[in-house]
Coordinates of C-alpha atoms and ligand atoms in Angstrom, one line a residue:
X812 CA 0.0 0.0 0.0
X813 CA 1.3 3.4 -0.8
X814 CA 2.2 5.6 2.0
X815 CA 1.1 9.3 1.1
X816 CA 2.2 11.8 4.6
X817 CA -0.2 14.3 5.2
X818 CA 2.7 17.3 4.4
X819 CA 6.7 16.7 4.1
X820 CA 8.1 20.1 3.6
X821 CA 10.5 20.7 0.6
X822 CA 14.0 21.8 2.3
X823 CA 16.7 20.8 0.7
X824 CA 20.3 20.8 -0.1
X825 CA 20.4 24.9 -1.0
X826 CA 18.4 25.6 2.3
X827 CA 20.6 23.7 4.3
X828 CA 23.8 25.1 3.0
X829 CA 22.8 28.7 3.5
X830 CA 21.6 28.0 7.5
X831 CA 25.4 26.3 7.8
X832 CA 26.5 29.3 6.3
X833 CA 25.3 30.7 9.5
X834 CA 26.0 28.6 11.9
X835 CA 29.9 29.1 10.9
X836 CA 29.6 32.8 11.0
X837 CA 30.7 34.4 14.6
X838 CA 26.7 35.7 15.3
X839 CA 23.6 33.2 15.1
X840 CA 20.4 35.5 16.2
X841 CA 18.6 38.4 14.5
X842 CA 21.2 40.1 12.5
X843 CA 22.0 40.7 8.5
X844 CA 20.3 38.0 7.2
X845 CA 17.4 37.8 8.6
X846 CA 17.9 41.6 7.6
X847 CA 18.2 40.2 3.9
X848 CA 14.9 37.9 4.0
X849 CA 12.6 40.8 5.6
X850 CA 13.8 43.3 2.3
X851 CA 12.6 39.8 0.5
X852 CA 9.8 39.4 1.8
X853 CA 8.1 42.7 1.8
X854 CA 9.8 42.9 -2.2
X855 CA 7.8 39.4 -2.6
X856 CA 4.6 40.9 -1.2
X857 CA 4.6 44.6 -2.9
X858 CA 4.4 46.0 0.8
X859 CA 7.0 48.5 2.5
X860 CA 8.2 46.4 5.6
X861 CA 8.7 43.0 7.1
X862 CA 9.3 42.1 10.5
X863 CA 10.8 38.8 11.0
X864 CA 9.3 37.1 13.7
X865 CA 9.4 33.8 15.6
X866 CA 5.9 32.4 14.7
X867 CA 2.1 33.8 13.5
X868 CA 1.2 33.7 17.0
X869 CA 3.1 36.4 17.9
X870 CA 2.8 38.1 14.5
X871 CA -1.1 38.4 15.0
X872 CA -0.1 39.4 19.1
X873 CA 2.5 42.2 18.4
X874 CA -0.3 43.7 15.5
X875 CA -2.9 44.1 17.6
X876 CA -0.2 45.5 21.0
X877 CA 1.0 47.5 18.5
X878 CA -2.2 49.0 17.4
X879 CA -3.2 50.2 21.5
X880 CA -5.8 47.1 21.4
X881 CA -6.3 45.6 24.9
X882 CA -8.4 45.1 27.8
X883 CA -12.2 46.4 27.2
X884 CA -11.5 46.2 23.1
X885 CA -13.4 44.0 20.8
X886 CA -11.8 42.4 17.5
X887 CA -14.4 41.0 15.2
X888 CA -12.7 37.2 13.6
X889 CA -14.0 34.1 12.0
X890 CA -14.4 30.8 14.5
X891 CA -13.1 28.8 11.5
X892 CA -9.4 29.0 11.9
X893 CA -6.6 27.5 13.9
X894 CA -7.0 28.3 17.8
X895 CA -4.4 30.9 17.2
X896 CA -5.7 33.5 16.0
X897 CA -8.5 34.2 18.5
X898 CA -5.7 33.3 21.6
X899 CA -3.9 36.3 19.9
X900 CA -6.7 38.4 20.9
X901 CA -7.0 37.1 24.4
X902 CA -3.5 37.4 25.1
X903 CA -4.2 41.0 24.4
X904 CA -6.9 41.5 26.9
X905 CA -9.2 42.1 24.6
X906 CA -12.2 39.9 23.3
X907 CA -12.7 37.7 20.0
X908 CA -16.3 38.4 18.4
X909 CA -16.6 35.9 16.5
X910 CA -18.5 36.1 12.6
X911 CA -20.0 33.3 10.9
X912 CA -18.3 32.4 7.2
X913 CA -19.5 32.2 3.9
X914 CA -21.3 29.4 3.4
X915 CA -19.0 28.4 0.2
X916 CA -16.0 29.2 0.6
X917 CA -15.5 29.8 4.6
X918 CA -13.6 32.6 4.3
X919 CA -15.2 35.4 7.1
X920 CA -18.4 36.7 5.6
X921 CA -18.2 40.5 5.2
X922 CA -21.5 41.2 4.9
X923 CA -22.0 40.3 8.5
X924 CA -19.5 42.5 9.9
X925 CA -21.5 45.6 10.3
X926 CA -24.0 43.9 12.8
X927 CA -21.3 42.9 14.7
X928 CA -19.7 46.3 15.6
X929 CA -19.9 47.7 18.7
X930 CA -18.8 51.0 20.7
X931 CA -15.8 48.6 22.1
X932 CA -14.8 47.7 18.2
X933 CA -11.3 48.0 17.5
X934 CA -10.3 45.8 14.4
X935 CA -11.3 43.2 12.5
X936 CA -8.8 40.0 12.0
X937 CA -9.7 38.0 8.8
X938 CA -7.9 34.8 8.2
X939 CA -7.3 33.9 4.5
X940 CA -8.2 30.3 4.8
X941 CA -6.9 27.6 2.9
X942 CA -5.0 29.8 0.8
X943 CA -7.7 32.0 -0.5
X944 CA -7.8 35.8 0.3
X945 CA -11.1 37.0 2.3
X946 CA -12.4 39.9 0.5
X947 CA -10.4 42.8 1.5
X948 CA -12.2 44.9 -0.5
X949 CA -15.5 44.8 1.8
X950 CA -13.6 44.4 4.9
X951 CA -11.2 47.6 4.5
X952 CA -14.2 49.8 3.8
X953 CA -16.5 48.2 6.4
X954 CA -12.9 49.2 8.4
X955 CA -12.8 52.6 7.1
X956 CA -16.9 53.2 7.8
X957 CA -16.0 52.3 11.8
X958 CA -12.5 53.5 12.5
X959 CA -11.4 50.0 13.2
X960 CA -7.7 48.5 12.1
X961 CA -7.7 45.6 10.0
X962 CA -5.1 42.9 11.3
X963 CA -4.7 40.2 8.4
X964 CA -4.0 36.3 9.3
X965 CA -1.7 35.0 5.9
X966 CA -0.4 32.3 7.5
X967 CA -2.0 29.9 4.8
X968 CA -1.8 32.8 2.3
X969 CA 1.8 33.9 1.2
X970 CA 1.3 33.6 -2.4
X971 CA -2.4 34.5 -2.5
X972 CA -3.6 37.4 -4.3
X973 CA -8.0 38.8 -4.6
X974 CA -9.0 41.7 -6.6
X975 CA -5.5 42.8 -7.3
X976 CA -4.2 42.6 -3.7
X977 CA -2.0 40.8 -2.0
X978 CA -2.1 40.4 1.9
X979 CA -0.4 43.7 3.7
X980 CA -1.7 45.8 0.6
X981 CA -4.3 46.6 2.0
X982 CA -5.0 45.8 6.0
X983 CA -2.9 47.8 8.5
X984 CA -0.8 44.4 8.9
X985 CA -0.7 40.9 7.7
X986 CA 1.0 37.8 9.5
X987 CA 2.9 35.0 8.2
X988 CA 3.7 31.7 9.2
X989 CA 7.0 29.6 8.8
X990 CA 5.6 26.5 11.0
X991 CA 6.9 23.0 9.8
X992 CA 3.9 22.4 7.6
X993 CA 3.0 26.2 6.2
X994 CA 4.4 27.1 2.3
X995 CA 7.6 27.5 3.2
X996 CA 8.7 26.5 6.3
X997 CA 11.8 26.9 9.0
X998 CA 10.7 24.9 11.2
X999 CA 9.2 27.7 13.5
X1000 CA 8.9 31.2 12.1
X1001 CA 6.7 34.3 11.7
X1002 CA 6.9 37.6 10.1
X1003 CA 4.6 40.8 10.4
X1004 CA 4.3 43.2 7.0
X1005 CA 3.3 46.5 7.1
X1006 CA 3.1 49.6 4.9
X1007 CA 3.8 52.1 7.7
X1008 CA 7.4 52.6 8.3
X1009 CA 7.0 54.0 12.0
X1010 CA 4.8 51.0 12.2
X1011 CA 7.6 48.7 11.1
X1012 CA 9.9 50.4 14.0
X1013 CA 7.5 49.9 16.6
X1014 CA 7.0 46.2 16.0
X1015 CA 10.7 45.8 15.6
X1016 CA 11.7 47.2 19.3
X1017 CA 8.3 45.5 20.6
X1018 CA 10.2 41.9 19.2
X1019 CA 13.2 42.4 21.2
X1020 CA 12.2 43.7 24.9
X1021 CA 11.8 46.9 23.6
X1022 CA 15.5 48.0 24.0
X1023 CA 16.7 51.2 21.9
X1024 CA 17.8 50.6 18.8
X1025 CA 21.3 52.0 19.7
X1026 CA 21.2 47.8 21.5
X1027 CA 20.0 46.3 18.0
X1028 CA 23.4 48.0 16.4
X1029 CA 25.4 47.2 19.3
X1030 CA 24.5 43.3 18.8
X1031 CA 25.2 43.4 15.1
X1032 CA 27.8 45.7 15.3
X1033 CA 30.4 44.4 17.5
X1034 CA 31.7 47.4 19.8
X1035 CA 29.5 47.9 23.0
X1036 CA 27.5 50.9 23.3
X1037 CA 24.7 51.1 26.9
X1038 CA 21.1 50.1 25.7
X1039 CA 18.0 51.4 27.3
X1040 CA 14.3 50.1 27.3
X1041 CA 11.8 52.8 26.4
X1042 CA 8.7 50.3 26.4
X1043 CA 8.1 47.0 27.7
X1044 CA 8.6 44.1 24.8
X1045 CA 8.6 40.9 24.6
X1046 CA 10.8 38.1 22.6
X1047 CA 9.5 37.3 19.7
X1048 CA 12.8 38.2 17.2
X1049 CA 13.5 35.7 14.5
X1050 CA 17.1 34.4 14.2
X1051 CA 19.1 34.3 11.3
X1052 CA 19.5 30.5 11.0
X1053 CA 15.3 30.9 10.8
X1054 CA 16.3 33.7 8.0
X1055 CA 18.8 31.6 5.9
X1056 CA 16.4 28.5 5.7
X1057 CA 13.3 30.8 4.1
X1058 CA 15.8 32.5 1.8
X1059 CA 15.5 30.2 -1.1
X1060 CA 12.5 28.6 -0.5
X1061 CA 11.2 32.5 -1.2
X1062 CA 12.6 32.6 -4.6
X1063 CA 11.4 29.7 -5.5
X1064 CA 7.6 29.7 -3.8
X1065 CA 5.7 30.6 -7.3
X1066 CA 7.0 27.2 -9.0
X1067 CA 5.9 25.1 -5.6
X1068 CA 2.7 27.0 -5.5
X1069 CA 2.3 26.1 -9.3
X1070 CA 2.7 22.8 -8.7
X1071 CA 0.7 22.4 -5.9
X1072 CA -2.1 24.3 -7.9
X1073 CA -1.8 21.4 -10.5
X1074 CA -1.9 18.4 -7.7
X1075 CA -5.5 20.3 -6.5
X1076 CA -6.5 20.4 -10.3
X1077 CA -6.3 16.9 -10.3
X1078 CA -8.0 16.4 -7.3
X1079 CA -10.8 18.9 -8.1
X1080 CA -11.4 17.2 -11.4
X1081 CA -11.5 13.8 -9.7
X1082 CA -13.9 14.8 -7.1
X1083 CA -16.2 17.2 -8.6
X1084 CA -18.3 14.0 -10.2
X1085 CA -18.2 12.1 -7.3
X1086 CA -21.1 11.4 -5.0
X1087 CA -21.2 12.8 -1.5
X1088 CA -18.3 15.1 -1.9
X1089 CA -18.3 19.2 -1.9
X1090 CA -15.5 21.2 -2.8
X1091 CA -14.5 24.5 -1.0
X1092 CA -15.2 27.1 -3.4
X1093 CA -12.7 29.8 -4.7
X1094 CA -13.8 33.4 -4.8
X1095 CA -13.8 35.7 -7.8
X1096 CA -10.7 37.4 -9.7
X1097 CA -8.3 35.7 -7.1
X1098 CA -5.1 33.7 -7.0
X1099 CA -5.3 30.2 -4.7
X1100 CA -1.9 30.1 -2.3
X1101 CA -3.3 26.6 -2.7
X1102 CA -1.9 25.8 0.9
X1103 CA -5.0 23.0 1.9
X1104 CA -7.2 21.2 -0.3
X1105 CA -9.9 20.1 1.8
X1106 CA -12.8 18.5 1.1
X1107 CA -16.7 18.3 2.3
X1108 CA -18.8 15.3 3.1
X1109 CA -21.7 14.1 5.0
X1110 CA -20.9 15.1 8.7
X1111 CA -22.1 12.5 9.9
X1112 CA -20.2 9.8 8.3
X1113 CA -17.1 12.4 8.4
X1114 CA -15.4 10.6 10.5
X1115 CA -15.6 7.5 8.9
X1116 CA -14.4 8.3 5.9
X1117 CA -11.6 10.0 7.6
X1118 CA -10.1 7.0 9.3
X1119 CA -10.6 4.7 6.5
X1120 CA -8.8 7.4 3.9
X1121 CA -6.5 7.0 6.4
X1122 CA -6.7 3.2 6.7
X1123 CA -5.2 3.3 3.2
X1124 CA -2.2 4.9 4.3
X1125 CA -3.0 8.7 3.4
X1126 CA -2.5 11.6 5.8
X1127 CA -5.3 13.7 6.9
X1128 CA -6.5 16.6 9.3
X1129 CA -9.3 18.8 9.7
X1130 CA -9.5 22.6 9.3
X1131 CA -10.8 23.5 11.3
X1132 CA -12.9 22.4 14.1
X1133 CA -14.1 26.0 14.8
X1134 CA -12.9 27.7 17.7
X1135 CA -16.1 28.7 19.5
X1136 CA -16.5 24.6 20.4
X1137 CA -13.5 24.2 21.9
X1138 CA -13.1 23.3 25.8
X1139 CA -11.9 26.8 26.6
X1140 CA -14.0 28.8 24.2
X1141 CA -16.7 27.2 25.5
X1142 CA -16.7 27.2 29.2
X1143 CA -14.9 30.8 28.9
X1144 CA -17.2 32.8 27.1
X1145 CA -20.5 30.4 27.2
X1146 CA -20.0 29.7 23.1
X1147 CA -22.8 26.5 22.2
X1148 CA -23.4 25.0 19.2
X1149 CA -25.5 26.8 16.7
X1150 CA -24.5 30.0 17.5
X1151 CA -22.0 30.0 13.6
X1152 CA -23.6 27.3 12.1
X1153 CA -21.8 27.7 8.8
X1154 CA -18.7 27.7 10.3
X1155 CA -20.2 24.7 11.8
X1156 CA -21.2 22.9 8.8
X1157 CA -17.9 23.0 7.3
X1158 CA -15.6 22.1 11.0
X1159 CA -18.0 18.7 11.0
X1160 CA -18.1 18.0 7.0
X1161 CA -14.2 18.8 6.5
X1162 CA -11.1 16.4 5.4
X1163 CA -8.0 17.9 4.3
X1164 CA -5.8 15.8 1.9
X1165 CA -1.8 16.2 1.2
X1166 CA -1.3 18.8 -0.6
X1167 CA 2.7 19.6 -1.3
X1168 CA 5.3 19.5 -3.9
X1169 CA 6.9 16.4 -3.4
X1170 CA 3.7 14.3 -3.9
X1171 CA 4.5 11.9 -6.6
X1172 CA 1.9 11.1 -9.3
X1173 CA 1.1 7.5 -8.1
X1174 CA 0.4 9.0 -5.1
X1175 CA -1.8 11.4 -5.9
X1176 CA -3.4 8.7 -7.8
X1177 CA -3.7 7.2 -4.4
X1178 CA -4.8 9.7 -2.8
X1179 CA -8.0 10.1 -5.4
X1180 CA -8.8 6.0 -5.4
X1181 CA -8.6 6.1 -1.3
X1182 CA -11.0 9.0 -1.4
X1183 CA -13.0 7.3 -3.4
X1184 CA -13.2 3.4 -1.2
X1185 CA -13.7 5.6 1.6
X1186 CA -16.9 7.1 0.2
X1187 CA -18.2 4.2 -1.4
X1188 CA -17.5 1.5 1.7
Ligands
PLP2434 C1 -0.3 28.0 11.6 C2 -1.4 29.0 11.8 C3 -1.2 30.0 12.8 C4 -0.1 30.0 13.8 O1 1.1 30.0 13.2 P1 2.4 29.8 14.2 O2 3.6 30.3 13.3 O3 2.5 28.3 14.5 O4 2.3 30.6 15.4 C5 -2.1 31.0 12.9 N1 -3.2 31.0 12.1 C6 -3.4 30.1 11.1 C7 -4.6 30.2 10.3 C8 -2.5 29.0 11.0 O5 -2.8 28.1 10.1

């Protein structure tokens, strides 16, 4: 039987050369090259600045700090994401209101962001899930119409693109992940883009305890100059073995997201026929970072299919079991079933399938024939 893992990341020889590259040089933390992969980055992106950080988490957490949000504030969010992105905004002080998603595409629905704005309103925090862009368009004006910043979760959406825009373009930040199964990957990693230069400063002393910046040169430097904190920070700074690992899987992130594209044609094409299947729907005039292909099927026989998919020797997850249902969410803030019940539908009908370069063609055959048994069985 063929074994198809549910990711396997694509470093190789290149990656590893330029991260021992490092790790011969005299200085090992944040320094010149992970300098050299924030200029990248924010070239890659069409947006001013890049803050290289050491995960989304604190990506989405330095954002909203940055942006005055805390205790008493509100940040409107989707319940269909990774846990993340709403502990962000608890970490903060302030409170997740959650939004149901689009019934299609589960992407945050911004039609129903008005209703949800209140007096206490601060931002709104869409996730571009799967790889596909919410609609920026809607949210930035809704933004614009209430005063509120818009904080953008990318993690699944480097290479994504809706309307024209790219993430960062057009929210006051977007966050990026570098976690061992994201696009391109170091293992753990993060970044923050913004447009605003002060912006960019702000979150770059907030990463490093918020020491001076005179303490930044002395580091990279080499002669010692005195430091001083001006505001308390945290430590969040990515390193520059981190840096020299995303370097060239950067450059070459449009023929991996090409190819992945391709592997979810084939899928798409092979499911669209098939009984008891739904496919997650792509919006209008946008470019798929294609991160997750994740199909939709009968919720109550979800799980079933799941394991014997997997009985076949294919990798799968779920994205997402919303947020609202979990343990904490739920005995925290009194969240009970029904209250998003698209966001619903889709955490209880969802199966993700590999989706990565280095999937072979007889296993993505695989893939498509165990998807298949599973359904029919
Ligand atoms: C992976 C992920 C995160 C968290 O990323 P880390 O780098 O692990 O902190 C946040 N949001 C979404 C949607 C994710 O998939």
């Amino acid at each position: 039987m063929t074994d198809v893992p549910f990711y396997l990341h694509s470093i190789e020889q290149e990656d590893i050369a330029r991260a021992v590259e490092v790790l011969r040089s005299p200085f090992i933390t944040t320094g010149s090259v992970t300098a050299e992969f924030e200029s990248a980055l924010a070239r890659f992106l069409g947006v001013g600045h890049a803050v290289g950080l050491t995960n989304c988490t604190s990506a989405l957490f330095l954002a909203l700090k940055a942006l005055g949000i805390g205790p008493g504030d509100e940040v409107i969010t989707t319940p269909l994401s990774f846990v993340a992105t709403a502990n962000a905004i608890l970490h903060t002080g302030a409170k997740p209101v959650f939004v149901d998603v689009d019934a299609g595409n589960g992407l945050l629905d911004a039609g129903r962001i008005e209703e949800a704005v209140t007096p206490r309103t601060k931002a709104i925090l869409p996730v571009h899930l799967y790889g596909q862009m919410a609609d920026m368009r809607r949210i930035s004006e809704a933004a614009d119409r209430h005063g509120l910043q818009v904080v953008e979760d990318a993690a699944h959406a480097l290479e994504a693109a809706r309307d024209g825009v790219r993430p960062g373009q057009l929210g006051t930040a977007a966050c990026f992940s570098f976690y061992a199964t994201k696009n391109i990957t170091c293992g753990e990693g993060g970044a923050v883009a913004v447009r605003d230069g002060a912006l960019s400063a702000k979150l770059k002393v907030a990463r490093l305890h918020g020491l001076s910046s005179s303490a930044e040169r002395r580091y990279s430097g080499g002669r010692y100059e005195h430091y001083d904190m001006e505001v308390l920070g945290y430590k969040c700074n990515m390193s520059d073995i981190q840096a020299a690992l995303l370097l060239h899987q950067l450059e070459v992130v449009e023929a991996r997201r090409a190819r992945r594209a391709q592997i979810g044609k084939r899928y798409r094409e092979a499911f669209s026929a098939l009984d008891g299947v739904a496919l997650i729907e792509t919006p209008p005039n946008s470019t798929n970072a294609c991160h997750l292909f994740t199909i939709l099927v009968e919720p109550s026989r979800r799980d079933l299919v799941l394991r014997r998919i997997e009985a076949r020797g294919v990798g799968v997850s779920v994205h997402y079991r919303p947020i609202h249902l979990m343990k904490y969410y739920r005995e925290t803030f009194g969240f009970r079933p029904g209250m998003y019940p698209e966001a619903e539908r889709i955490g209880a009908a969802a199966i993700t399938l590999p989706l990565y370069p280095r999937l072979r063609e007889e296993q993505i055959s695989h893939v498509v024939e165990s998807v298949r048994a599973a359904l029919e069985g």
